[in-house]
PDB file of C-alpha atoms in Angstrom:
ATOM      1  CA  MET A   1      14.642 -45.053 -39.372  1.00 44.00           C
ATOM      2  CA  GLN A   2      14.435 -46.632 -36.174  1.00 51.00           C
ATOM      3  CA  LYS A   3      16.062 -48.751 -33.744  1.00 65.00           C
ATOM      4  CA  ILE A   4      15.718 -52.328 -33.881  1.00 76.00           C
ATOM      5  CA  LYS A   5      15.046 -53.805 -29.795  1.00 86.00           C
ATOM      6  CA  SER A   6      15.936 -57.209 -28.801  1.00 95.00           C
ATOM      7  CA  TYR A   7      14.368 -59.549 -28.374  1.00 97.00           C
ATOM      8  CA  GLU A   8      12.880 -61.338 -25.089  1.00 98.00           C
ATOM      9  CA  HIS A   9      12.574 -64.551 -24.112  1.00 98.00           C
ATOM     10  CA  LYS A  10      12.001 -66.710 -21.319  1.00 98.00           C
ATOM     11  CA  VAL A  11      13.411 -69.944 -20.836  1.00 98.00           C
ATOM     12  CA  GLN A  12      10.081 -72.294 -20.802  1.00 97.00           C
ATOM     13  CA  TYR A  13      10.656 -75.991 -18.867  1.00 96.00           C
ATOM     14  CA  TYR A  14       9.226 -77.910 -21.345  1.00 96.00           C
ATOM     15  CA  GLU A  15      12.697 -76.368 -23.507  1.00 97.00           C
ATOM     16  CA  THR A  16      15.435 -78.127 -21.560  1.00 96.00           C
ATOM     17  CA  ASP A  17      16.109 -81.299 -20.887  1.00 94.00           C
ATOM     18  CA  GLN A  18      16.707 -83.648 -17.762  1.00 91.00           C
ATOM     19  CA  MET A  19      20.086 -81.826 -17.242  1.00 92.00           C
ATOM     20  CA  GLY A  20      17.329 -78.243 -16.949  1.00 92.00           C
ATOM     21  CA  ILE A  21      19.753 -77.208 -19.283  1.00 96.00           C
ATOM     22  CA  VAL A  22      18.208 -75.454 -22.276  1.00 97.00           C
ATOM     23  CA  HIS A  23      17.949 -78.532 -25.995  1.00 96.00           C
ATOM     24  CA  HIS A  24      20.036 -76.890 -29.157  1.00 95.00           C
ATOM     25  CA  SER A  25      17.141 -76.943 -30.785  1.00 96.00           C
ATOM     26  CA  ASN A  26      15.539 -74.706 -29.636  1.00 97.00           C
ATOM     27  CA  TYR A  27      17.942 -71.823 -29.740  1.00 98.00           C
ATOM     28  CA  ILE A  28      16.910 -72.078 -33.607  1.00 97.00           C
ATOM     29  CA  ARG A  29      12.705 -71.944 -33.094  1.00 97.00           C
ATOM     30  CA  TRP A  30      14.227 -68.261 -30.972  1.00 98.00           C
ATOM     31  CA  PHE A  31      16.282 -67.388 -34.066  1.00 98.00           C
ATOM     32  CA  GLU A  32      12.671 -67.297 -36.262  1.00 97.00           C
ATOM     33  CA  GLU A  33      10.626 -65.659 -32.935  1.00 97.00           C
ATOM     34  CA  ALA A  34      13.428 -62.762 -33.127  1.00 97.00           C
ATOM     35  CA  ARG A  35      13.509 -62.697 -36.811  1.00 95.00           C
ATOM     36  CA  THR A  36       9.039 -62.855 -36.749  1.00 94.00           C
ATOM     37  CA  PHE A  37       8.908 -59.844 -33.983  1.00 95.00           C
ATOM     38  CA  ILE A  38      11.846 -57.523 -36.102  1.00 91.00           C
ATOM     39  CA  LEU A  39       9.818 -58.265 -39.309  1.00 88.00           C
ATOM     40  CA  GLU A  40       6.821 -56.892 -37.159  1.00 90.00           C
ATOM     41  CA  GLU A  41       8.515 -54.863 -35.353  1.00 88.00           C
ATOM     42  CA  VAL A  42       9.987 -52.639 -38.348  1.00 82.00           C
ATOM     43  CA  GLY A  43       6.193 -53.106 -39.935  1.00 80.00           C
ATOM     44  CA  PHE A  44       6.662 -55.892 -42.223  1.00 80.00           C
ATOM     45  CA  GLY A  45       5.890 -58.900 -40.975  1.00 87.00           C
ATOM     46  CA  TYR A  46       5.564 -62.496 -42.704  1.00 90.00           C
ATOM     47  CA  LYS A  47       1.950 -62.042 -42.364  1.00 92.00           C
ATOM     48  CA  GLU A  48       1.676 -59.226 -44.222  1.00 89.00           C
ATOM     49  CA  MET A  49       4.763 -60.222 -46.858  1.00 89.00           C
ATOM     50  CA  GLU A  50       2.414 -63.443 -48.019  1.00 91.00           C
ATOM     51  CA  ALA A  51      -0.129 -60.863 -48.002  1.00 92.00           C
ATOM     52  CA  CYS A  52       1.783 -59.371 -50.528  1.00 89.00           C
ATOM     53  CA  GLY A  53       2.190 -62.937 -52.808  1.00 92.00           C
ATOM     54  CA  VAL A  54       6.391 -62.993 -51.085  1.00 92.00           C
ATOM     55  CA  ILE A  55       7.401 -66.336 -48.883  1.00 93.00           C
ATOM     56  CA  SER A  56      10.549 -66.046 -47.195  1.00 93.00           C
ATOM     57  CA  PRO A  57      12.196 -69.858 -46.976  1.00 95.00           C
ATOM     58  CA  VAL A  58      14.925 -70.738 -44.436  1.00 97.00           C
ATOM     59  CA  LEU A  59      18.041 -71.784 -47.093  1.00 98.00           C
ATOM     60  CA  ALA A  60      20.667 -72.646 -44.194  1.00 98.00           C
ATOM     61  CA  VAL A  61      20.501 -72.410 -40.805  1.00 98.00           C
ATOM     62  CA  ASN A  62      23.231 -72.286 -38.339  1.00 98.00           C
ATOM     63  CA  ALA A  63      24.628 -71.709 -34.463  1.00 98.00           C
ATOM     64  CA  GLU A  64      27.639 -72.017 -32.328  1.00 98.00           C
ATOM     65  CA  TYR A  65      26.741 -72.609 -28.331  1.00 97.00           C
ATOM     66  CA  ARG A  66      29.004 -70.741 -26.393  1.00 98.00           C
ATOM     67  CA  ALA A  67      27.613 -70.869 -23.091  1.00 98.00           C
ATOM     68  CA  MET A  68      24.381 -73.287 -20.786  1.00 97.00           C
ATOM     69  CA  THR A  69      20.842 -71.871 -20.751  1.00 98.00           C
ATOM     70  CA  ARG A  70      18.746 -73.108 -18.255  1.00 97.00           C
ATOM     71  CA  TYR A  71      14.990 -73.737 -17.517  1.00 96.00           C
ATOM     72  CA  SER A  72      13.447 -69.388 -16.503  1.00 96.00           C
ATOM     73  CA  ASP A  73      16.851 -67.646 -17.780  1.00 98.00           C
ATOM     74  CA  VAL A  74      16.015 -64.409 -19.926  1.00 98.00           C
ATOM     75  CA  VAL A  75      17.722 -63.679 -22.951  1.00 98.00           C
ATOM     76  CA  LEU A  76      17.778 -61.296 -24.821  1.00 98.00           C
ATOM     77  CA  ILE A  77      18.569 -61.409 -29.233  1.00 98.00           C
ATOM     78  CA  ASP A  78      19.576 -58.616 -31.331  1.00 96.00           C
ATOM     79  CA  ILE A  79      19.939 -59.714 -34.771  1.00 94.00           C
ATOM     80  CA  LYS A  80      21.525 -57.802 -37.888  1.00 93.00           C
ATOM     81  CA  VAL A  81      21.362 -58.334 -41.150  1.00 91.00           C
ATOM     82  CA  VAL A  82      24.561 -59.116 -42.671  1.00 92.00           C
ATOM     83  CA  SER A  83      23.552 -59.806 -46.845  1.00 93.00           C
ATOM     84  CA  TYR A  84      20.775 -58.131 -48.132  1.00 94.00           C
ATOM     85  CA  ASN A  85      20.564 -57.547 -52.635  1.00 94.00           C
ATOM     86  CA  GLY A  86      17.159 -57.593 -53.157  1.00 93.00           C
ATOM     87  CA  ILE A  87      16.094 -61.581 -53.442  1.00 94.00           C
ATOM     88  CA  LYS A  88      18.375 -62.989 -50.710  1.00 96.00           C
ATOM     89  CA  MET A  89      19.104 -61.540 -47.446  1.00 94.00           C
ATOM     90  CA  THR A  90      21.716 -63.063 -43.760  1.00 96.00           C
ATOM     91  CA  LEU A  91      20.369 -62.255 -40.285  1.00 95.00           C
ATOM     92  CA  SER A  92      22.944 -62.962 -37.458  1.00 96.00           C
ATOM     93  CA  TYR A  93      22.506 -63.811 -33.681  1.00 97.00           C
ATOM     94  CA  THR A  94      23.451 -62.873 -30.804  1.00 98.00           C
ATOM     95  CA  ILE A  95      22.022 -64.571 -27.675  1.00 98.00           C
ATOM     96  CA  LYS A  96      22.593 -62.980 -24.577  1.00 98.00           C
ATOM     97  CA  ASP A  97      21.864 -63.984 -21.690  1.00 98.00           C
ATOM     98  CA  LYS A  98      19.443 -60.628 -20.077  1.00 98.00           C
ATOM     99  CA  GLU A  99      21.506 -60.490 -16.299  1.00 97.00           C
ATOM    100  CA  THR A 100      24.091 -60.786 -17.086  1.00 98.00           C
ATOM    101  CA  GLY A 101      25.325 -60.375 -21.010  1.00 98.00           C
ATOM    102  CA  GLU A 102      27.209 -63.633 -21.601  1.00 98.00           C
ATOM    103  CA  VAL A 103      27.068 -64.350 -25.435  1.00 98.00           C
ATOM    104  CA  ARG A 104      24.595 -67.797 -24.913  1.00 98.00           C
ATOM    105  CA  CYS A 105      24.513 -68.688 -28.234  1.00 98.00           C
ATOM    106  CA  THR A 106      25.971 -67.059 -31.864  1.00 98.00           C
ATOM    107  CA  GLY A 107      24.592 -67.586 -35.543  1.00 98.00           C
ATOM    108  CA  GLU A 108      22.673 -66.829 -39.166  1.00 98.00           C
ATOM    109  CA  SER A 109      20.551 -67.741 -41.173  1.00 98.00           C
ATOM    110  CA  GLN A 110      20.146 -67.294 -45.017  1.00 98.00           C
ATOM    111  CA  HIS A 111      16.726 -66.741 -47.203  1.00 97.00           C
ATOM    112  CA  CYS A 112      15.359 -65.916 -49.990  1.00 96.00           C
ATOM    113  CA  PHE A 113      12.683 -64.454 -51.747  1.00 95.00           C
ATOM    114  CA  LEU A 114       9.908 -65.554 -53.856  1.00 95.00           C
ATOM    115  CA  ASN A 115       6.729 -65.514 -55.098  1.00 94.00           C
ATOM    116  CA  ARG A 116       3.679 -68.063 -54.046  1.00 92.00           C
ATOM    117  CA  GLU A 117       4.977 -69.708 -57.343  1.00 95.00           C
ATOM    118  CA  GLY A 118       8.357 -70.536 -55.031  1.00 95.00           C
ATOM    119  CA  LYS A 119      10.158 -68.443 -58.349  1.00 96.00           C
ATOM    120  CA  PRO A 120      12.464 -66.046 -57.551  1.00 96.00           C
ATOM    121  CA  VAL A 121      11.545 -62.635 -56.525  1.00 95.00           C
ATOM    122  CA  SER A 122      12.765 -59.189 -56.511  1.00 95.00           C
ATOM    123  CA  LEU A 123      11.670 -57.387 -54.070  1.00 92.00           C
ATOM    124  CA  LYS A 124      13.398 -54.133 -55.293  1.00 93.00           C
ATOM    125  CA  ARG A 125      11.398 -54.189 -58.266  1.00 93.00           C
ATOM    126  CA  SER A 126       8.590 -56.444 -57.831  1.00 90.00           C
ATOM    127  CA  PHE A 127       7.674 -55.256 -54.106  1.00 86.00           C
ATOM    128  CA  PRO A 128       9.503 -51.527 -53.331  1.00 91.00           C
ATOM    129  CA  GLU A 129       7.862 -50.462 -50.206  1.00 84.00           C
ATOM    130  CA  ILE A 130       9.436 -54.623 -48.897  1.00 83.00           C
ATOM    131  CA  HIS A 131      12.224 -53.409 -50.207  1.00 90.00           C
ATOM    132  CA  LYS A 132      13.090 -50.867 -48.154  1.00 87.00           C
ATOM    133  CA  VAL A 133      11.889 -51.896 -44.827  1.00 82.00           C
ATOM    134  CA  PHE A 134      14.871 -54.814 -45.521  1.00 85.00           C
ATOM    135  CA  GLU A 135      17.238 -51.892 -46.767  1.00 88.00           C
ATOM    136  CA  GLU A 136      17.096 -49.915 -44.315  1.00 84.00           C
ATOM    137  CA  MET A 137      17.629 -52.544 -41.866  1.00 82.00           C
ATOM    138  CA  SER A 138      20.806 -53.107 -43.418  1.00 85.00           C
ATOM    139  CA  ILE A 139      21.413 -49.472 -43.622  1.00 63.00           C
ATOM    140  CA  HIS A 140      20.935 -50.099 -39.895  1.00 54.00           C
ATOM    141  CA  LYS A 141      24.322 -52.637 -39.582  1.00 49.00           C
ATOM    142  CA  LYS A 142      26.292 -50.466 -41.429  1.00 52.00           C
ATOM    143  CA  GLU A 143      25.818 -47.622 -39.025  1.00 52.00           C
ATOM    144  CA  ALA A 144      26.241 -49.674 -36.549  1.00 47.00           C
ATOM    145  CA  GLU A 145      29.455 -50.906 -37.429  1.00 47.00           C
ATOM    146  CA  THR A 146      30.332 -47.202 -38.771  1.00 41.00           C
ATOM    147  CA  ILE A 147      30.035 -46.066 -34.435  1.00 37.00           C
ATOM    148  CA  ILE A 148      32.158 -49.273 -33.383  1.00 37.00           C
TER     149      ILE A 148
END
């Protein structure tokens, strides 16, 4: 099983406010950037899912801001699968400063899996190859918790 990589993001000027601090809405965007990156890394990004007729909307998202992030800072975003049952999935995010390791923000997003008509779909039954990808990500998290 492959190790899930951190997503790296360099803060752009347009992401900051007049005080040079990252606007809070950008952390949610970074969650999505990291999620897209991770899905591509494990071989089943949104493009591949949608080609199979599966969409995965966000049901809920939350963020807890811990420390300010500023223009040109580089952050690493780690994702863990908190729960997955084939129909719904919850991901957790930790955004850390690349240089110091300081946690800047943590959060979660909840997703479901739907077909093109917007009806819930069980990945386990209908798309076992996609199910396997998410199940392995979930297993990876459980193994990481066991090691800690």
